[in-house]
Short mmCIF file of N, CA and C and ligand atoms in Angstrom, two decimals:
data_model
loop_
_atom_site.label_atom_id
_atom_site.label_comp_id
_atom_site.label_asym_id
_atom_site.label_seq_id
_atom_site.Cartn_x
_atom_site.Cartn_y
_atom_site.Cartn_z
N MET A 1 -63.83 61.99 -234.92
CA MET A 1 -64.18 63.44 -234.68
C MET A 1 -64.19 63.57 -233.15
N THR A 2 -63.44 64.53 -232.65
CA THR A 2 -63.57 64.96 -231.33
C THR A 2 -65.00 65.80 -231.09
N PHE A 3 -65.42 65.97 -229.90
CA PHE A 3 -66.59 66.72 -229.67
C PHE A 3 -66.55 68.26 -230.25
N LEU A 4 -65.28 68.75 -230.01
CA LEU A 4 -65.16 70.15 -230.60
C LEU A 4 -65.22 70.16 -232.06
N ASP A 5 -64.74 69.10 -232.58
CA ASP A 5 -64.92 69.03 -234.18
C ASP A 5 -66.28 68.91 -234.52
N LEU A 6 -67.13 68.15 -233.93
CA LEU A 6 -68.44 67.97 -234.31
C LEU A 6 -69.18 69.25 -233.97
N ALA A 7 -68.97 69.87 -232.78
CA ALA A 7 -69.62 71.14 -232.54
C ALA A 7 -69.16 72.20 -233.72
N THR A 8 -68.03 72.13 -234.20
CA THR A 8 -67.62 73.12 -235.13
C THR A 8 -68.18 72.73 -236.56
N THR A 9 -68.36 71.48 -236.80
CA THR A 9 -68.92 70.91 -238.06
C THR A 9 -70.40 71.47 -238.10
N ARG A 10 -71.19 71.14 -237.11
CA ARG A 10 -72.58 71.65 -237.12
C ARG A 10 -72.79 73.08 -237.44
N GLN A 11 -73.56 73.34 -238.43
CA GLN A 11 -73.95 74.64 -238.83
C GLN A 11 -75.29 74.75 -239.27
N SER A 12 -75.88 75.96 -239.28
CA SER A 12 -77.26 76.18 -239.98
C SER A 12 -77.05 76.23 -241.36
N ASP A 13 -77.56 75.18 -242.03
CA ASP A 13 -77.58 75.18 -243.62
C ASP A 13 -78.92 75.52 -244.05
N ARG A 14 -78.94 76.27 -245.17
CA ARG A 14 -80.36 76.72 -245.69
C ARG A 14 -80.53 76.39 -247.24
N ALA A 15 -79.61 75.56 -247.54
CA ALA A 15 -79.79 74.99 -249.10
C ALA A 15 -79.36 73.34 -248.94
N PHE A 16 -80.14 72.80 -249.71
CA PHE A 16 -79.93 71.21 -249.61
C PHE A 16 -79.87 70.64 -250.91
N THR A 17 -79.31 69.57 -251.03
CA THR A 17 -79.26 68.67 -252.31
C THR A 17 -80.64 67.84 -252.29
N ALA A 18 -80.72 67.24 -253.51
CA ALA A 18 -82.00 66.39 -253.59
C ALA A 18 -81.94 65.04 -252.92
N GLN A 19 -80.57 64.75 -252.33
CA GLN A 19 -80.37 63.31 -252.00
C GLN A 19 -81.38 63.05 -250.85
N GLU A 20 -81.97 61.98 -250.89
CA GLU A 20 -82.86 61.53 -249.71
C GLU A 20 -82.26 61.14 -248.59
N VAL A 21 -82.97 61.57 -247.53
CA VAL A 21 -82.47 61.37 -246.12
C VAL A 21 -83.10 60.15 -245.62
N ARG A 22 -82.20 59.13 -245.14
CA ARG A 22 -82.76 57.86 -244.69
C ARG A 22 -83.49 57.93 -243.40
N ARG A 23 -84.51 57.12 -243.35
CA ARG A 23 -85.14 57.21 -242.04
C ARG A 23 -84.41 56.66 -240.73
N GLU A 24 -83.62 55.80 -241.17
CA GLU A 24 -82.48 55.00 -240.19
C GLU A 24 -81.71 56.19 -239.69
N ASP A 25 -81.42 57.01 -240.44
CA ASP A 25 -80.37 58.20 -239.93
C ASP A 25 -81.16 59.25 -239.20
N LEU A 26 -82.51 59.35 -239.55
CA LEU A 26 -83.31 60.36 -238.90
C LEU A 26 -83.58 59.71 -237.39
N LEU A 27 -83.85 58.38 -237.28
CA LEU A 27 -84.03 57.74 -236.18
C LEU A 27 -82.84 57.94 -235.25
N LYS A 28 -81.66 57.89 -235.78
CA LYS A 28 -80.48 58.02 -234.93
C LYS A 28 -80.56 59.48 -234.25
N CYS A 29 -80.89 60.36 -235.11
CA CYS A 29 -81.01 61.75 -234.48
C CYS A 29 -82.02 61.80 -233.35
N VAL A 30 -83.10 61.03 -233.60
CA VAL A 30 -84.15 60.96 -232.51
C VAL A 30 -83.52 60.27 -231.02
N GLN A 31 -82.72 59.18 -231.51
CA GLN A 31 -82.10 58.56 -230.55
C GLN A 31 -81.06 59.38 -229.49
N ALA A 32 -80.54 60.18 -230.39
CA ALA A 32 -79.45 61.24 -229.62
C ALA A 32 -80.30 62.27 -228.74
N ALA A 33 -81.50 62.61 -229.43
CA ALA A 33 -82.28 63.60 -228.61
C ALA A 33 -82.88 62.89 -227.37
N GLN A 34 -83.25 61.61 -227.47
CA GLN A 34 -83.74 61.01 -226.32
C GLN A 34 -82.73 60.95 -225.12
N LEU A 35 -81.55 60.99 -225.62
CA LEU A 35 -80.42 60.97 -224.36
C LEU A 35 -80.17 62.32 -223.79
N ALA A 36 -80.85 63.30 -224.22
CA ALA A 36 -80.71 64.64 -223.67
C ALA A 36 -81.23 64.77 -222.12
N PRO A 37 -80.52 65.53 -221.46
CA PRO A 37 -80.93 65.72 -219.95
C PRO A 37 -82.21 66.51 -219.98
N SER A 38 -83.05 66.47 -218.84
CA SER A 38 -84.17 67.23 -218.70
C SER A 38 -84.57 67.35 -217.28
N ALA A 39 -85.22 68.52 -216.88
CA ALA A 39 -85.70 68.62 -215.45
C ALA A 39 -86.42 67.47 -214.94
N CYS A 40 -86.04 66.85 -214.02
CA CYS A 40 -86.67 65.63 -213.31
C CYS A 40 -86.86 64.43 -214.33
N ASN A 41 -86.04 64.60 -215.41
CA ASN A 41 -86.08 63.52 -216.26
C ASN A 41 -87.39 63.47 -217.06
N SER A 42 -88.00 64.68 -217.15
CA SER A 42 -89.35 64.81 -217.68
C SER A 42 -89.62 64.57 -219.23
N GLN A 43 -88.55 64.90 -219.87
CA GLN A 43 -88.46 64.58 -221.42
C GLN A 43 -89.55 64.97 -222.11
N PRO A 44 -89.88 66.42 -221.87
CA PRO A 44 -91.07 67.08 -222.49
C PRO A 44 -91.19 67.34 -223.97
N TRP A 45 -90.71 66.33 -224.76
CA TRP A 45 -90.51 66.62 -226.22
C TRP A 45 -91.01 65.63 -227.06
N LYS A 46 -91.50 65.84 -228.36
CA LYS A 46 -91.88 65.02 -229.31
C LYS A 46 -91.41 65.54 -230.63
N PHE A 47 -90.73 64.73 -231.58
CA PHE A 47 -90.23 65.28 -232.68
C PHE A 47 -91.02 64.50 -233.72
N VAL A 48 -91.79 65.59 -234.48
CA VAL A 48 -92.77 65.09 -235.51
C VAL A 48 -91.88 65.37 -236.77
N ILE A 49 -91.53 64.10 -237.46
CA ILE A 49 -90.55 64.24 -238.68
C ILE A 49 -91.44 64.13 -239.80
N ILE A 50 -91.36 65.02 -240.76
CA ILE A 50 -92.18 65.04 -241.93
C ILE A 50 -91.24 64.73 -243.22
N ASP A 51 -91.42 63.42 -243.76
CA ASP A 51 -90.45 63.05 -244.82
C ASP A 51 -91.33 62.59 -245.97
N ASP A 52 -92.63 62.65 -246.05
CA ASP A 52 -93.51 62.49 -247.09
C ASP A 52 -93.55 63.68 -247.92
N ALA A 53 -93.21 63.62 -249.27
CA ALA A 53 -92.93 64.65 -250.25
C ALA A 53 -94.08 65.63 -250.10
N GLU A 54 -95.29 65.34 -250.32
CA GLU A 54 -96.54 66.06 -250.26
C GLU A 54 -96.49 66.90 -249.20
N LEU A 55 -96.38 66.15 -247.82
CA LEU A 55 -96.54 66.74 -246.62
C LEU A 55 -95.45 67.73 -246.34
N VAL A 56 -94.29 67.49 -246.90
CA VAL A 56 -92.99 68.27 -246.59
C VAL A 56 -93.24 69.71 -247.42
N LYS A 57 -94.08 69.50 -248.54
CA LYS A 57 -94.29 70.70 -249.28
C LYS A 57 -95.12 71.70 -248.41
N GLN A 58 -96.15 70.94 -248.01
CA GLN A 58 -97.16 71.76 -247.32
C GLN A 58 -96.68 72.46 -245.91
N ALA A 59 -95.69 71.65 -245.33
CA ALA A 59 -95.26 72.04 -244.15
C ALA A 59 -94.23 73.25 -244.47
N GLY A 60 -93.60 72.96 -245.42
CA GLY A 60 -92.57 74.03 -245.92
C GLY A 60 -93.37 75.43 -246.20
N THR A 61 -94.55 75.42 -246.77
CA THR A 61 -95.35 76.59 -246.94
C THR A 61 -95.78 77.14 -245.55
N ALA A 62 -96.31 76.12 -244.56
CA ALA A 62 -96.65 76.61 -243.31
C ALA A 62 -95.53 77.32 -242.59
N ILE A 63 -94.24 76.85 -242.77
CA ILE A 63 -93.12 77.39 -241.99
C ILE A 63 -92.80 78.68 -242.68
N SER A 64 -92.69 78.84 -244.04
CA SER A 64 -92.22 80.19 -244.74
C SER A 64 -93.39 81.07 -244.62
N ASN A 65 -94.57 80.71 -244.42
CA ASN A 65 -95.60 81.93 -244.22
C ASN A 65 -95.84 82.33 -242.83
N ASN A 66 -94.56 82.83 -242.31
CA ASN A 66 -94.52 83.36 -241.01
C ASN A 66 -94.61 84.95 -240.92
N PRO A 67 -94.96 85.41 -239.82
CA PRO A 67 -95.02 86.89 -239.68
C PRO A 67 -93.65 87.56 -239.90
N LEU A 68 -92.57 87.03 -239.79
CA LEU A 68 -91.35 87.70 -239.91
C LEU A 68 -90.86 87.53 -241.44
N GLY A 69 -91.52 86.83 -242.34
CA GLY A 69 -91.17 86.73 -243.79
C GLY A 69 -89.93 86.12 -244.03
N ILE A 70 -89.38 85.24 -243.02
CA ILE A 70 -88.16 84.59 -243.27
C ILE A 70 -88.33 83.12 -243.56
N ASN A 71 -87.41 82.26 -243.71
CA ASN A 71 -87.52 80.94 -243.89
C ASN A 71 -88.11 80.47 -245.05
N LYS A 72 -88.09 81.10 -246.18
CA LYS A 72 -88.59 80.80 -247.46
C LYS A 72 -87.81 79.41 -247.93
N PHE A 73 -86.49 79.23 -247.46
CA PHE A 73 -85.89 77.98 -247.80
C PHE A 73 -86.50 76.69 -247.23
N ALA A 74 -87.43 76.80 -246.38
CA ALA A 74 -88.02 75.80 -245.71
C ALA A 74 -88.77 74.98 -246.86
N GLU A 75 -89.11 75.69 -247.93
CA GLU A 75 -89.98 74.96 -249.00
C GLU A 75 -88.85 74.03 -249.75
N THR A 76 -87.75 74.19 -249.56
CA THR A 76 -86.73 73.47 -250.32
C THR A 76 -86.18 72.16 -249.53
N ALA A 77 -86.50 72.05 -248.22
CA ALA A 77 -85.89 71.12 -247.59
C ALA A 77 -86.53 69.75 -247.81
N PRO A 78 -85.74 68.85 -247.93
CA PRO A 78 -86.23 67.37 -248.13
C PRO A 78 -87.05 66.72 -247.00
N VAL A 79 -86.49 67.33 -245.60
CA VAL A 79 -87.21 66.70 -244.45
C VAL A 79 -87.49 67.95 -243.63
N LEU A 80 -88.65 67.97 -242.86
CA LEU A 80 -88.77 68.93 -241.97
C LEU A 80 -89.11 68.38 -240.62
N VAL A 81 -88.90 69.13 -239.46
CA VAL A 81 -89.27 68.48 -238.24
C VAL A 81 -90.01 69.43 -237.28
N ALA A 82 -90.95 69.17 -236.68
CA ALA A 82 -91.62 70.02 -235.68
C ALA A 82 -91.28 69.56 -234.30
N VAL A 83 -90.78 70.34 -233.57
CA VAL A 83 -90.46 70.04 -232.08
C VAL A 83 -91.49 70.48 -231.24
N VAL A 84 -92.21 69.47 -230.58
CA VAL A 84 -93.36 69.80 -229.74
C VAL A 84 -93.27 69.59 -228.30
N GLU A 85 -93.58 70.80 -227.65
CA GLU A 85 -93.51 70.69 -226.26
C GLU A 85 -94.64 69.71 -225.59
N GLU A 86 -94.03 68.79 -224.88
CA GLU A 86 -95.06 67.79 -224.33
C GLU A 86 -95.23 68.16 -222.74
N PRO A 87 -96.37 67.66 -222.16
CA PRO A 87 -96.66 68.05 -220.85
C PRO A 87 -95.43 67.22 -219.87
N ALA A 88 -94.95 68.06 -218.92
CA ALA A 88 -93.85 67.37 -218.10
C ALA A 88 -94.36 66.82 -216.81
N VAL A 89 -94.06 65.73 -216.43
CA VAL A 89 -94.29 65.25 -214.92
C VAL A 89 -93.07 65.49 -214.24
N LEU A 90 -92.98 66.42 -213.34
CA LEU A 90 -91.86 66.64 -212.52
C LEU A 90 -92.00 65.74 -211.17
N MET A 91 -90.87 65.89 -210.50
CA MET A 91 -90.89 65.25 -209.20
C MET A 91 -91.93 65.65 -208.30
N PRO A 92 -92.63 64.68 -207.53
CA PRO A 92 -93.62 65.12 -206.68
C PRO A 92 -93.36 66.17 -205.60
N LYS A 93 -92.01 66.23 -205.29
CA LYS A 93 -91.49 67.42 -204.30
C LYS A 93 -91.79 68.84 -204.92
N ILE A 94 -91.67 68.77 -206.32
CA ILE A 94 -91.49 70.10 -207.07
C ILE A 94 -92.95 70.40 -207.77
N GLN A 95 -93.53 69.38 -208.34
CA GLN A 95 -94.84 69.41 -209.07
C GLN A 95 -95.68 70.21 -208.07
N GLY A 96 -96.28 71.27 -208.57
CA GLY A 96 -97.42 71.91 -207.78
C GLY A 96 -96.72 73.07 -207.18
N LYS A 97 -95.52 73.12 -206.97
CA LYS A 97 -94.70 74.33 -206.39
C LYS A 97 -94.22 75.33 -207.44
N VAL A 98 -94.25 74.71 -208.76
CA VAL A 98 -93.98 75.80 -209.81
C VAL A 98 -95.12 75.85 -210.72
N GLU A 99 -95.61 76.94 -211.16
CA GLU A 99 -96.77 77.19 -211.92
C GLU A 99 -96.73 76.58 -213.13
N SER A 100 -95.70 76.40 -213.82
CA SER A 100 -95.60 75.40 -215.06
C SER A 100 -94.25 74.85 -215.13
N ASN A 101 -93.86 74.10 -216.15
CA ASN A 101 -92.51 73.59 -216.13
C ASN A 101 -91.70 74.55 -216.75
N ARG A 102 -91.10 75.33 -215.85
CA ARG A 102 -90.22 76.61 -216.41
C ARG A 102 -88.91 76.20 -217.01
N TRP A 103 -88.67 74.83 -216.92
CA TRP A 103 -87.57 74.35 -217.53
C TRP A 103 -87.64 73.60 -218.86
N ALA A 104 -89.02 73.75 -219.37
CA ALA A 104 -89.33 72.88 -220.56
C ALA A 104 -88.46 73.55 -221.67
N GLN A 105 -88.34 74.70 -222.00
CA GLN A 105 -87.60 75.24 -223.12
C GLN A 105 -86.27 75.05 -223.04
N PHE A 106 -85.61 74.86 -221.96
CA PHE A 106 -84.09 74.48 -221.78
C PHE A 106 -84.09 73.01 -222.25
N ASP A 107 -85.05 72.18 -221.71
CA ASP A 107 -85.01 70.78 -222.17
C ASP A 107 -85.18 70.55 -223.59
N LEU A 108 -86.05 71.27 -224.10
CA LEU A 108 -86.33 70.98 -225.70
C LEU A 108 -85.02 71.53 -226.45
N GLY A 109 -84.50 72.62 -225.90
CA GLY A 109 -83.30 73.06 -226.70
C GLY A 109 -82.24 72.10 -226.52
N SER A 110 -81.96 71.49 -225.55
CA SER A 110 -80.98 70.56 -225.33
C SER A 110 -81.26 69.25 -226.10
N ALA A 111 -82.41 68.78 -226.25
CA ALA A 111 -82.83 67.72 -227.01
C ALA A 111 -82.73 67.95 -228.58
N THR A 112 -83.10 69.31 -228.84
CA THR A 112 -82.89 69.73 -230.25
C THR A 112 -81.52 69.64 -230.80
N GLU A 113 -80.64 70.27 -229.67
CA GLU A 113 -79.14 70.36 -230.15
C GLU A 113 -78.68 68.99 -230.33
N HIS A 114 -78.97 67.96 -229.36
CA HIS A 114 -78.58 66.63 -229.53
C HIS A 114 -78.92 66.26 -231.03
N PHE A 115 -79.99 66.45 -231.24
CA PHE A 115 -80.58 65.96 -232.67
C PHE A 115 -79.68 66.51 -233.73
N CYS A 116 -79.54 67.79 -233.65
CA CYS A 116 -78.71 68.47 -234.72
C CYS A 116 -77.15 67.99 -234.67
N LEU A 117 -76.66 67.79 -233.54
CA LEU A 117 -75.15 67.39 -233.49
C LEU A 117 -75.11 65.82 -234.18
N GLN A 118 -76.13 65.09 -233.82
CA GLN A 118 -76.00 63.75 -234.33
C GLN A 118 -76.16 63.80 -235.98
N ALA A 119 -77.14 64.67 -236.28
CA ALA A 119 -77.31 64.94 -237.90
C ALA A 119 -75.85 65.35 -238.48
N ALA A 120 -75.15 66.12 -237.70
CA ALA A 120 -73.84 66.66 -238.30
C ALA A 120 -72.98 65.43 -238.43
N GLU A 121 -73.10 64.56 -237.35
CA GLU A 121 -72.08 63.47 -237.33
C GLU A 121 -72.39 62.63 -238.44
N LEU A 122 -73.52 62.55 -238.92
CA LEU A 122 -73.97 61.63 -240.16
C LEU A 122 -73.87 62.33 -241.59
N GLY A 123 -73.22 63.61 -241.40
CA GLY A 123 -73.10 64.48 -242.70
C GLY A 123 -74.25 65.09 -243.08
N LEU A 124 -75.28 65.02 -242.39
CA LEU A 124 -76.57 65.81 -242.68
C LEU A 124 -76.42 67.29 -242.08
N SER A 125 -77.22 68.18 -242.76
CA SER A 125 -77.33 69.54 -242.17
C SER A 125 -78.60 69.90 -241.61
N THR A 126 -78.56 70.71 -240.72
CA THR A 126 -79.86 71.10 -240.08
C THR A 126 -80.05 72.75 -239.98
N CYS A 127 -81.12 73.10 -240.00
CA CYS A 127 -81.35 74.50 -239.58
C CYS A 127 -82.38 74.50 -238.54
N ILE A 128 -82.31 75.24 -237.45
CA ILE A 128 -83.20 75.19 -236.42
C ILE A 128 -84.22 76.48 -236.90
N MET A 129 -85.46 76.45 -236.83
CA MET A 129 -86.15 77.66 -237.37
C MET A 129 -87.20 77.96 -236.30
N GLY A 130 -87.03 79.20 -235.71
CA GLY A 130 -87.88 79.55 -234.69
C GLY A 130 -89.08 80.34 -235.25
N ALA A 131 -89.16 80.71 -236.53
CA ALA A 131 -90.18 81.51 -237.18
C ALA A 131 -90.93 80.56 -238.09
N PHE A 132 -92.31 80.42 -237.66
CA PHE A 132 -93.18 79.51 -238.71
C PHE A 132 -94.54 79.93 -238.16
N ASN A 133 -95.47 79.38 -239.09
CA ASN A 133 -96.82 79.74 -238.75
C ASN A 133 -97.39 78.56 -237.90
N GLU A 134 -97.36 78.73 -236.63
CA GLU A 134 -97.56 77.55 -235.69
C GLU A 134 -98.93 77.07 -235.83
N ASP A 135 -99.99 77.98 -235.96
CA ASP A 135 -101.45 77.46 -236.20
C ASP A 135 -101.50 76.49 -237.35
N ALA A 136 -101.01 77.11 -238.50
CA ALA A 136 -101.06 76.34 -239.79
C ALA A 136 -100.25 75.03 -239.69
N LEU A 137 -99.23 74.90 -239.03
CA LEU A 137 -98.48 73.67 -238.90
C LEU A 137 -99.10 72.75 -237.92
N LYS A 138 -99.63 73.19 -236.90
CA LYS A 138 -100.41 72.31 -235.94
C LYS A 138 -101.50 71.67 -236.48
N THR A 139 -102.17 72.42 -237.38
CA THR A 139 -103.41 71.94 -238.18
C THR A 139 -102.96 70.83 -239.08
N LEU A 140 -101.99 71.30 -239.83
CA LEU A 140 -101.48 70.14 -240.89
C LEU A 140 -100.91 69.01 -240.22
N LEU A 141 -100.36 69.08 -239.13
CA LEU A 141 -99.72 67.78 -238.33
C LEU A 141 -100.52 67.24 -237.24
N SER A 142 -101.72 67.76 -237.17
CA SER A 142 -102.61 67.20 -236.15
C SER A 142 -102.09 67.29 -234.76
N VAL A 143 -101.32 68.32 -234.40
CA VAL A 143 -100.81 68.49 -233.19
C VAL A 143 -102.02 69.04 -232.29
N PRO A 144 -102.30 68.30 -231.09
CA PRO A 144 -103.34 68.78 -230.13
C PRO A 144 -103.38 70.35 -229.82
N ALA A 145 -104.42 70.86 -229.65
CA ALA A 145 -104.47 72.39 -229.53
C ALA A 145 -103.74 72.81 -228.27
N ASP A 146 -103.66 71.91 -227.23
CA ASP A 146 -103.03 72.39 -225.91
C ASP A 146 -101.47 72.13 -225.94
N ARG A 147 -100.90 71.84 -227.12
CA ARG A 147 -99.52 71.72 -227.31
C ARG A 147 -98.85 72.82 -228.12
N ARG A 148 -97.69 73.13 -227.84
CA ARG A 148 -96.82 74.31 -228.57
C ARG A 148 -95.94 73.36 -229.39
N ILE A 149 -95.74 74.12 -230.68
CA ILE A 149 -94.42 73.59 -231.46
C ILE A 149 -93.51 74.63 -231.06
N PHE A 150 -92.32 74.11 -230.38
CA PHE A 150 -91.29 74.99 -229.96
C PHE A 150 -90.37 75.65 -231.06
N VAL A 151 -89.85 74.69 -231.87
CA VAL A 151 -89.14 75.09 -232.88
C VAL A 151 -89.46 73.99 -234.20
N THR A 152 -88.94 74.53 -235.29
CA THR A 152 -89.07 73.48 -236.41
C THR A 152 -87.67 73.34 -237.01
N LEU A 153 -87.31 72.30 -237.67
CA LEU A 153 -85.94 71.90 -238.19
C LEU A 153 -85.96 71.67 -239.74
N ALA A 154 -85.13 72.22 -240.51
CA ALA A 154 -84.91 71.75 -241.78
C ALA A 154 -83.76 70.73 -241.76
N VAL A 155 -83.81 69.67 -242.44
CA VAL A 155 -82.92 68.62 -242.44
C VAL A 155 -82.57 68.21 -243.89
N GLY A 156 -81.34 68.09 -244.20
CA GLY A 156 -80.97 67.48 -245.38
C GLY A 156 -79.51 67.58 -245.68
N TYR A 157 -79.04 66.97 -247.05
CA TYR A 157 -77.59 67.05 -247.28
C TYR A 157 -77.24 68.48 -247.69
N PRO A 158 -76.33 69.07 -247.27
CA PRO A 158 -76.00 70.44 -247.65
C PRO A 158 -75.47 70.71 -248.99
N SER A 159 -75.93 71.73 -249.72
CA SER A 159 -75.28 71.93 -251.08
C SER A 159 -74.27 73.02 -250.96
N GLY A 160 -74.08 73.49 -249.77
CA GLY A 160 -73.01 74.62 -249.55
C GLY A 160 -71.76 74.11 -249.08
N THR A 161 -70.99 74.95 -248.52
CA THR A 161 -69.68 74.56 -247.82
C THR A 161 -69.81 75.02 -246.46
N ALA A 162 -68.72 74.45 -245.75
CA ALA A 162 -68.65 74.94 -244.46
C ALA A 162 -68.19 76.42 -244.22
N ARG A 163 -68.84 77.09 -243.20
CA ARG A 163 -68.51 78.41 -242.92
C ARG A 163 -67.73 78.62 -241.73
N THR A 164 -67.07 79.71 -241.46
CA THR A 164 -66.44 79.97 -240.28
C THR A 164 -67.31 80.55 -239.27
N LYS A 165 -67.24 80.03 -238.04
CA LYS A 165 -68.30 80.36 -237.05
C LYS A 165 -68.08 81.82 -236.61
N VAL A 166 -69.12 82.48 -236.44
CA VAL A 166 -69.10 83.94 -236.06
C VAL A 166 -69.41 83.74 -234.53
N ARG A 167 -68.63 84.10 -233.55
CA ARG A 167 -69.07 83.89 -232.14
C ARG A 167 -68.37 84.93 -231.35
N LYS A 168 -68.92 85.31 -230.19
CA LYS A 168 -68.18 86.15 -229.24
C LYS A 168 -66.82 85.53 -228.96
N GLU A 169 -65.91 86.34 -228.46
CA GLU A 169 -64.65 85.89 -227.99
C GLU A 169 -64.71 84.98 -226.54
N LEU A 170 -63.86 84.04 -226.50
CA LEU A 170 -64.06 83.13 -225.36
C LEU A 170 -64.04 83.95 -223.99
N HIS A 171 -63.08 84.85 -223.91
CA HIS A 171 -62.99 85.62 -222.64
C HIS A 171 -64.34 86.41 -222.26
N ALA A 172 -65.16 86.64 -223.38
CA ALA A 172 -66.45 87.42 -223.18
C ALA A 172 -67.57 86.62 -222.66
N ILE A 173 -67.31 85.20 -222.70
CA ILE A 173 -68.53 84.47 -222.29
C ILE A 173 -68.20 83.66 -221.16
N HIS A 174 -67.17 83.87 -220.36
CA HIS A 174 -66.85 83.17 -219.22
C HIS A 174 -66.11 83.95 -218.13
N SER A 175 -66.18 83.50 -216.93
CA SER A 175 -65.31 84.02 -215.87
C SER A 175 -65.10 82.83 -214.96
N PHE A 176 -64.04 83.05 -214.05
CA PHE A 176 -64.00 82.00 -212.86
C PHE A 176 -64.17 82.73 -211.68
N ASN A 177 -65.00 81.99 -210.78
CA ASN A 177 -65.03 82.45 -209.30
C ASN A 177 -65.83 83.80 -209.15
N GLY A 178 -66.62 84.30 -210.15
CA GLY A 178 -67.44 85.42 -209.98
C GLY A 178 -67.61 86.00 -211.22
N TYR A 179 -68.77 86.80 -211.51
CA TYR A 179 -69.19 87.34 -212.65
C TYR A 179 -68.35 88.55 -212.98
N GLU A 180 -67.72 88.65 -214.27
CA GLU A 180 -66.96 89.69 -214.61
C GLU A 180 -67.77 90.28 -215.82
N ALA A 181 -67.75 91.67 -215.82
CA ALA A 181 -68.46 92.42 -216.84
C ALA A 181 -67.51 92.49 -218.13
C1 FMN B 201 -83.94 78.90 -231.10
C2 FMN B 201 -83.35 79.16 -232.53
C3 FMN B 201 -84.23 79.81 -233.56
C4 FMN B 201 -83.69 79.92 -234.83
N1 FMN B 201 -84.41 80.66 -235.88
C5 FMN B 201 -83.99 80.62 -236.96
C6 FMN B 201 -84.83 80.89 -238.02
O1 FMN B 201 -86.18 81.09 -237.79
N2 FMN B 201 -84.41 80.96 -239.39
C7 FMN B 201 -82.97 80.82 -239.43
O2 FMN B 201 -82.69 80.88 -240.74
N3 FMN B 201 -82.15 80.46 -238.59
C8 FMN B 201 -82.64 80.39 -237.35
N4 FMN B 201 -81.73 79.98 -236.35
C9 FMN B 201 -80.32 79.63 -236.65
C10 FMN B 201 -79.45 80.65 -236.02
O3 FMN B 201 -79.51 81.82 -236.96
C11 FMN B 201 -77.97 80.22 -236.02
O4 FMN B 201 -78.01 79.14 -235.18
C12 FMN B 201 -77.01 81.23 -235.72
O5 FMN B 201 -77.02 82.33 -236.59
C13 FMN B 201 -75.62 80.51 -235.53
O6 FMN B 201 -75.21 80.04 -236.73
P1 FMN B 201 -74.77 78.44 -236.85
O7 FMN B 201 -75.96 77.80 -236.33
O8 FMN B 201 -74.52 78.21 -238.24
O9 FMN B 201 -73.60 78.21 -235.91
C14 FMN B 201 -82.32 79.65 -235.04
C15 FMN B 201 -81.37 79.13 -234.02
C16 FMN B 201 -81.98 78.87 -232.91
C17 FMN B 201 -81.18 78.19 -231.76
#
């Protein structure tokens, strides 16, 4: 598979089969996330993987019970993941000059996408979920009070089929040698 094939294969899936997801495969996804770039190589992420059936059920409820009223499908995912933002140690030259790690969200996004792309290569489906009940999930997973859960992921084998990607046109998202409206 070329990289573009893999990027095309990855899609947000919201329905899964009952097939068990192997820890070995989940760890490969974490390994891919580990390789993501980050500001000052600070790696400000932790992936809390939930594959215990009873805990998955409770976490699914904590995710679906969000103010936006979406992500009911989280209750049916075989595996859920909470992506937690960890404190970042930046280069001494930079640390103290920036009020906080303003690159953390970018870093977590990169690592999360590495996770999802590796999952896709293994035939697994993912859906990144930005809407969830953070307090409930933090309590359930014993996430320290001073940490934030950045996003959650549903992981499993897809029960649906591949969709055509809906994207802006290529010309609308790039230009050479200067910004073009
Ligand atoms: C930061 C982020 C948050 C998202 N939150 C949700 C969500 O809460 N629920 C959901 O069903 N999809 C969510 N998505 C998935 C997007 O809807 C999806 O990536 C987008 O529509 C493109 O479709 P594709 O991933 O299938 O290519 C989220 C994606 C990202 C990157």
